[in-house]
Amino acid sequence: QVQLVESGGGSVQAGGSLRLSCLASGRTFSIYRMGWFRQAPGKERQFVAAINWSGGGTYYADSVKGRFTISRDNAKNTVYLQMNSLKPDDTAVYYCAARHLYTSGDNYDYWGQGTQVTVSS
């Protein structure tokens, strides 16, 4: 099992920045990829960004490319999401997720509880 705990959410004005953190614990050696997702009220959960746990690649939704950066610190078992130039449309609950290598499709195996990000205009 892997446990994930997000932190760093909050309220910010449009154009501002926030950095989210996701601390992983448990069987972290089994993690292949970590991702960030978000869900706004009344909308489906959507992919934001992902990073391979052992290096090799980062992935972004088109809506956040150039504004958000995902990174990891394996020594701290932590993944970060640096969010710059925030827009009101970025308002959502942000979830951290982790998956194993052989998990089918784009599914993730573990999820955090989520952290609220609110961007005011």
Coordinates of N, CA, C and O in Angstrom, one line a residue:
Q1 N 0.8 -1.2 0.0 CA 0.0 0.0 0.0 C 0.9 1.3 0.0 O 2.0 1.2 0.5
V2 N 0.3 2.3 -0.6 CA 1.0 3.6 -0.6 C 0.0 4.6 -0.1 O -1.2 4.6 -0.4
Q3 N 0.5 5.5 0.8 CA -0.4 6.5 1.3 C 0.1 7.9 0.8 O 1.3 8.1 0.7
L4 N -0.8 8.8 0.4 CA -0.5 10.0 -0.2 C -1.2 11.2 0.6 O -2.4 11.1 0.9
V5 N -0.4 12.2 1.0 CA -0.9 13.3 1.7 C -0.5 14.6 1.0 O 0.6 14.9 0.8
E6 N -1.6 15.4 0.5 CA -1.3 16.6 -0.2 C -1.3 17.8 0.8 O -1.9 17.7 1.9
S7 N -0.6 18.8 0.5 CA -0.6 20.1 1.2 C -0.2 21.2 0.3 O 0.2 21.0 -0.9
G8 N -0.5 22.4 0.8 CA -0.1 23.6 0.0 C -1.2 24.3 -0.7 O -1.0 25.4 -1.3
G9 N -2.4 23.8 -0.6 CA -3.5 24.5 -1.2 C -3.8 25.8 -0.5 O -3.3 26.1 0.6
G10 N -4.7 26.6 -1.1 CA -5.1 27.9 -0.5 C -5.8 28.8 -1.4 O -6.3 28.3 -2.5
S11 N -5.9 30.0 -1.1 CA -6.6 31.0 -1.9 C -5.6 32.0 -2.4 O -4.7 32.4 -1.7
V12 N -5.7 32.4 -3.7 CA -4.8 33.3 -4.3 C -5.5 34.1 -5.3 O -6.5 33.6 -5.9
Q13 N -5.0 35.3 -5.6 CA -5.6 36.1 -6.7 C -5.1 35.6 -8.0 O -4.0 35.0 -8.1
A14 N -5.9 35.9 -9.1 CA -5.4 35.6 -10.4 C -4.1 36.2 -10.7 O -3.8 37.3 -10.3
G15 N -3.2 35.4 -11.4 CA -1.9 35.8 -11.7 C -0.9 35.3 -10.6 O 0.3 35.4 -10.8
G16 N -1.4 34.9 -9.5 CA -0.5 34.4 -8.4 C 0.0 33.0 -8.6 O -0.3 32.4 -9.6
S17 N 0.7 32.5 -7.5 CA 1.3 31.2 -7.6 C 1.0 30.5 -6.3 O 0.8 31.0 -5.2
L18 N 1.1 29.2 -6.4 CA 1.0 28.2 -5.3 C 1.8 27.0 -5.6 O 2.0 26.7 -6.8
R19 N 2.3 26.4 -4.6 CA 3.0 25.1 -4.8 C 2.4 24.0 -3.9 O 2.3 24.2 -2.7
L20 N 2.0 23.0 -4.6 CA 1.4 21.9 -3.9 C 2.4 20.8 -3.7 O 3.3 20.6 -4.5
S21 N 2.3 20.1 -2.5 CA 3.2 19.0 -2.2 C 2.4 17.8 -2.0 O 1.3 17.8 -1.5
C22 N 3.0 16.6 -2.3 CA 2.4 15.3 -2.1 C 3.4 14.4 -1.5 O 4.4 14.0 -2.1
L23 N 3.2 14.1 -0.2 CA 4.2 13.2 0.5 C 3.7 11.7 0.4 O 2.5 11.4 0.8
A24 N 4.5 10.9 -0.2 CA 4.2 9.5 -0.3 C 4.8 8.7 0.8 O 6.0 8.9 1.2
S25 N 4.1 7.7 1.3 CA 4.7 6.8 2.4 C 4.2 5.4 2.1 O 3.3 5.1 1.3
G26 N 4.8 4.4 2.8 CA 4.4 3.0 2.6 C 5.4 2.4 1.5 O 6.6 2.6 1.5
R27 N 4.8 1.6 0.6 CA 5.6 0.9 -0.4 C 6.0 1.8 -1.6 O 5.6 1.5 -2.7
T28 N 6.7 2.8 -1.3 CA 7.0 3.8 -2.3 C 7.9 3.2 -3.4 O 7.9 3.7 -4.5
F29 N 8.6 2.2 -3.1 CA 9.5 1.5 -4.1 C 8.7 1.0 -5.3 O 9.2 0.7 -6.4
S30 N 7.4 0.8 -5.0 CA 6.5 0.2 -6.1 C 5.9 1.2 -7.0 O 5.2 0.9 -7.9
I31 N 6.1 2.5 -6.7 CA 5.5 3.5 -7.5 C 6.2 3.7 -8.8 O 7.5 3.7 -8.9
Y32 N 5.5 3.8 -9.9 CA 6.0 4.0 -11.3 C 5.8 5.5 -11.7 O 6.7 6.1 -12.2
R33 N 4.6 6.0 -11.4 CA 4.3 7.3 -11.8 C 3.4 8.0 -10.8 O 2.6 7.4 -10.2
M34 N 3.7 9.3 -10.6 CA 2.8 10.1 -9.7 C 2.1 11.2 -10.6 O 2.7 11.7 -11.6
G35 N 0.9 11.5 -10.2 CA 0.2 12.5 -11.0 C -0.6 13.4 -10.1 O -0.8 13.1 -8.9
W36 N -1.0 14.5 -10.7 CA -1.9 15.5 -10.1 C -3.2 15.5 -11.0 O -3.1 15.6 -12.2
F37 N -4.3 15.5 -10.3 CA -5.6 15.7 -11.0 C -6.3 16.8 -10.2 O -6.0 17.2 -9.1
R38 N -7.4 17.3 -10.8 CA -8.2 18.3 -10.2 C -9.7 18.1 -10.5 O -10.0 17.5 -11.6
Q39 N -10.5 18.5 -9.6 CA -12.0 18.4 -9.9 C -12.6 19.7 -9.4 O -12.6 20.0 -8.2
A40 N -13.3 20.4 -10.3 CA -14.0 21.6 -9.9 C -15.5 21.2 -9.7 O -15.9 20.2 -10.1
P41 N -16.2 22.0 -8.9 CA -17.6 21.7 -8.6 C -18.4 21.5 -9.8 O -18.4 22.3 -10.8
G42 N -19.1 20.4 -9.9 CA -20.0 20.1 -11.0 C -19.3 19.5 -12.2 O -19.9 19.3 -13.3
K43 N -18.0 19.3 -12.1 CA -17.2 18.9 -13.3 C -16.5 17.5 -13.0 O -16.3 17.2 -11.8
E44 N -16.1 16.9 -14.0 CA -15.4 15.6 -13.9 C -14.0 15.9 -13.5 O -13.4 16.9 -13.8
R45 N -13.4 14.9 -12.8 CA -12.0 15.0 -12.5 C -11.2 15.0 -13.8 O -11.4 14.2 -14.7
Q46 N -10.1 15.8 -13.8 CA -9.3 15.9 -15.0 C -7.8 15.8 -14.6 O -7.4 16.2 -13.6
F47 N -7.1 15.3 -15.6 CA -5.7 15.1 -15.5 C -5.0 16.5 -15.5 O -5.4 17.4 -16.3
V48 N -4.0 16.7 -14.7 CA -3.2 18.0 -14.7 C -1.8 17.7 -15.2 O -1.3 18.3 -16.1
A49 N -1.1 16.8 -14.5 CA 0.3 16.6 -14.7 C 0.7 15.3 -14.1 O 0.1 14.8 -13.2
A50 N 1.8 14.7 -14.7 CA 2.3 13.5 -14.1 C 3.9 13.4 -14.3 O 4.4 14.1 -15.2
I51 N 4.5 12.6 -13.5 CA 5.9 12.5 -13.6 C 6.3 11.0 -13.2 O 5.7 10.4 -12.3
N52 N 7.3 10.5 -13.9 CA 7.7 9.2 -13.6 C 8.6 9.2 -12.4 O 9.5 10.1 -12.2
W53 N 8.3 8.3 -11.5 CA 9.0 8.3 -10.1 C 10.5 8.2 -10.2 O 11.2 8.8 -9.5
S54 N 11.0 7.4 -11.1 CA 12.4 7.2 -11.3 C 13.0 8.0 -12.4 O 14.1 7.6 -12.8
G55 N 12.4 9.0 -12.9 CA 12.9 9.8 -13.9 C 12.4 9.4 -15.3 O 11.8 8.4 -15.5
G56 N 12.7 10.3 -16.2 CA 12.4 9.9 -17.6 C 11.2 10.6 -18.3 O 11.1 10.6 -19.5
G57 N 10.4 11.3 -17.5 CA 9.4 12.0 -18.3 C 8.4 12.8 -17.4 O 8.1 12.4 -16.3
T58 N 7.9 13.8 -18.0 CA 6.8 14.6 -17.4 C 5.7 14.8 -18.4 O 6.0 14.8 -19.6
Y59 N 4.5 15.0 -17.9 CA 3.4 15.0 -18.8 C 2.4 16.1 -18.3 O 2.2 16.2 -17.1
Y60 N 1.8 16.9 -19.2 CA 1.0 18.0 -18.8 C -0.3 18.0 -19.6 O -0.3 17.7 -20.8
A61 N -1.4 18.5 -19.0 CA -2.6 18.8 -19.7 C -2.3 20.1 -20.5 O -1.5 21.0 -20.0
D62 N -2.9 20.2 -21.7 CA -2.7 21.4 -22.5 C -3.1 22.7 -21.7 O -2.4 23.7 -21.9
S63 N -4.0 22.6 -20.9 CA -4.5 23.8 -20.2 C -3.5 24.4 -19.2 O -3.7 25.5 -18.7
V64 N -2.5 23.6 -18.8 CA -1.6 24.1 -17.8 C -0.2 24.1 -18.3 O 0.7 24.6 -17.6
K65 N 0.1 23.7 -19.5 CA 1.4 23.8 -20.1 C 2.0 25.2 -20.1 O 1.3 26.1 -20.4
G66 N 3.2 25.3 -19.6 CA 3.8 26.6 -19.6 C 3.5 27.4 -18.3 O 4.2 28.4 -18.0
R67 N 2.5 26.9 -17.5 CA 2.2 27.6 -16.3 C 2.5 26.7 -15.0 O 2.9 27.2 -14.0
F68 N 2.3 25.4 -15.2 CA 2.5 24.5 -14.1 C 3.8 23.6 -14.3 O 4.1 23.3 -15.5
T69 N 4.4 23.3 -13.3 CA 5.6 22.4 -13.3 C 5.5 21.4 -12.3 O 5.4 21.7 -11.1
I70 N 5.6 20.1 -12.7 CA 5.7 19.0 -11.8 C 7.1 18.6 -11.6 O 7.9 18.6 -12.5
S71 N 7.5 18.3 -10.3 CA 8.8 17.8 -10.0 C 8.8 16.8 -8.8 O 7.7 16.7 -8.2
R72 N 9.9 16.2 -8.6 CA 9.9 15.2 -7.5 C 11.2 15.3 -6.7 O 12.2 15.8 -7.2
D73 N 11.1 14.9 -5.5 CA 12.3 14.7 -4.7 C 12.2 13.3 -4.1 O 11.5 13.1 -3.1
N74 N 12.9 12.4 -4.7 CA 12.8 11.0 -4.2 C 13.3 10.8 -2.8 O 12.8 10.0 -2.1
A75 N 14.3 11.6 -2.4 CA 14.9 11.5 -1.1 C 13.8 11.8 0.0 O 13.8 11.3 1.1
K76 N 12.9 12.7 -0.4 CA 11.9 13.1 0.5 C 10.5 12.4 0.2 O 9.5 12.7 0.8
N77 N 10.5 11.5 -0.8 CA 9.3 10.9 -1.2 C 8.2 11.9 -1.5 O 7.0 11.7 -1.1
T78 N 8.5 13.0 -2.1 CA 7.6 14.0 -2.3 C 7.5 14.5 -3.8 O 8.6 14.5 -4.5
V79 N 6.3 14.7 -4.3 CA 6.1 15.3 -5.6 C 5.5 16.7 -5.4 O 4.7 16.9 -4.5
Y80 N 5.9 17.6 -6.2 CA 5.5 19.0 -6.2 C 4.7 19.4 -7.4 O 5.0 18.9 -8.5
L81 N 3.8 20.3 -7.3 CA 3.2 21.0 -8.4 C 3.3 22.5 -8.2 O 2.6 23.0 -7.4
Q82 N 4.2 23.1 -9.0 CA 4.4 24.5 -8.9 C 3.4 25.1 -9.9 O 3.4 24.8 -11.1
M83 N 2.5 26.0 -9.4 CA 1.5 26.6 -10.3 C 1.6 28.1 -10.3 O 1.6 28.8 -9.3
N84 N 1.9 28.6 -11.5 CA 2.1 30.0 -11.7 C 1.0 30.5 -12.6 O 0.4 29.8 -13.3
S85 N 0.9 31.8 -12.7 CA -0.1 32.5 -13.5 C -1.4 31.9 -13.4 O -2.1 31.6 -14.3
L86 N -1.8 31.7 -12.1 CA -3.1 31.0 -11.9 C -4.3 31.8 -12.4 O -4.3 33.1 -12.4
K87 N -5.3 31.1 -12.8 CA -6.5 31.7 -13.4 C -7.7 31.2 -12.5 O -7.6 30.1 -11.9
P88 N -8.8 31.9 -12.5 CA -10.0 31.4 -11.8 C -10.4 30.0 -12.3 O -10.9 29.3 -11.4
D89 N -10.2 29.7 -13.5 CA -10.5 28.4 -14.0 C -9.7 27.3 -13.4 O -10.0 26.1 -13.5
D90 N -8.6 27.6 -12.7 CA -7.8 26.6 -12.0 C -8.4 26.2 -10.7 O -7.9 25.3 -10.0
T91 N -9.4 26.9 -10.3 CA -10.1 26.6 -9.0 C -10.6 25.2 -9.0 O -11.4 24.8 -9.9
A92 N -10.2 24.4 -8.0 CA -10.6 23.0 -7.9 C -10.0 22.4 -6.7 O -9.1 23.0 -6.0
V93 N -10.5 21.2 -6.4 CA -9.7 20.4 -5.4 C -8.7 19.6 -6.2 O -9.0 18.9 -7.2
Y94 N -7.5 19.7 -5.7 CA -6.4 19.0 -6.4 C -6.0 17.7 -5.7 O -5.8 17.7 -4.4
Y95 N -5.9 16.7 -6.4 CA -5.6 15.3 -5.9 C -4.2 14.8 -6.4 O -3.9 14.9 -7.6
C96 N -3.5 14.2 -5.5 CA -2.3 13.5 -5.9 C -2.6 12.1 -6.0 O -3.5 11.5 -5.3
A97 N -2.0 11.4 -7.0 CA -2.2 10.0 -7.2 C -0.9 9.3 -7.6 O 0.0 9.9 -8.1
A98 N -0.9 8.0 -7.4 CA 0.2 7.2 -7.7 C -0.2 5.9 -8.4 O -1.3 5.4 -8.1
R99 N 0.6 5.4 -9.3 CA 0.3 4.1 -10.0 C 1.5 3.2 -10.1 O 2.7 3.7 -10.1
H100 N 1.2 1.9 -10.2 CA 2.2 0.9 -10.5 C 2.5 0.9 -12.0 O 1.7 1.3 -12.8
L101 N 3.6 0.2 -12.3 CA 4.0 0.1 -13.7 C 3.0 -0.6 -14.6 O 2.6 -0.2 -15.7
Y102 N 2.4 -1.7 -14.0 CA 1.6 -2.6 -14.8 C 0.1 -2.3 -14.6 O -0.7 -3.1 -15.1
T103 N -0.2 -1.3 -14.0 CA -1.6 -0.9 -13.9 C -2.1 -0.5 -15.3 O -1.5 0.2 -16.1
S104 N -3.3 -1.0 -15.7 CA -3.8 -0.9 -17.0 C -4.2 0.5 -17.4 O -4.7 1.3 -16.5
G105 N -4.0 0.9 -18.6 CA -4.5 2.2 -19.1 C -3.8 3.3 -18.4 O -2.7 3.3 -18.0
D106 N -4.7 4.3 -18.2 CA -4.2 5.5 -17.4 C -4.7 5.5 -16.0 O -4.9 6.6 -15.4
N107 N -5.1 4.4 -15.5 CA -5.6 4.3 -14.1 C -4.5 4.5 -13.1 O -3.3 4.2 -13.3
Y108 N -4.9 5.0 -12.0 CA -4.0 5.2 -10.8 C -4.5 4.3 -9.7 O -5.7 4.1 -9.5
D109 N -3.6 3.9 -8.9 CA -3.9 2.9 -7.8 C -4.2 3.6 -6.5 O -4.9 3.0 -5.7
Y110 N -3.6 4.7 -6.2 CA -3.7 5.3 -4.9 C -4.0 6.8 -5.1 O -3.5 7.4 -6.0
W111 N -4.8 7.3 -4.1 CA -5.2 8.7 -4.2 C -5.1 9.4 -2.8 O -5.3 8.7 -1.8
G112 N -4.7 10.7 -2.9 CA -4.7 11.4 -1.6 C -6.1 12.0 -1.4 O -7.1 11.7 -2.1
Q113 N -6.3 12.7 -0.3 CA -7.6 13.2 0.1 C -7.9 14.5 -0.6 O -9.1 14.9 -0.6
G114 N -6.9 15.2 -1.2 CA -7.2 16.4 -1.9 C -6.9 17.7 -1.2 O -7.0 17.7 0.1
T115 N -6.6 18.7 -1.9 CA -6.4 20.0 -1.3 C -7.0 21.1 -2.1 O -6.9 21.0 -3.4
Q116 N -7.7 22.0 -1.5 CA -8.5 23.0 -2.2 C -7.6 24.1 -2.7 O -6.8 24.7 -2.0
V117 N -7.8 24.5 -4.0 CA -7.1 25.7 -4.6 C -8.2 26.6 -5.1 O -9.1 26.2 -5.9
T118 N -8.2 27.8 -4.6 CA -9.2 28.8 -5.0 C -8.5 30.0 -5.6 O -7.6 30.6 -4.9
V119 N -8.8 30.4 -6.8 CA -8.2 31.5 -7.5 C -9.3 32.5 -7.8 O -10.3 32.3 -8.4
S120 N -9.2 33.7 -7.2 CA -10.2 34.8 -7.4 C -9.7 35.8 -8.4 O -8.5 36.0 -8.6
S121 N -10.7 36.3 -9.1 CA -10.4 37.3 -10.2 C -10.2 38.7 -9.6 O -10.5 39.0 -8.5

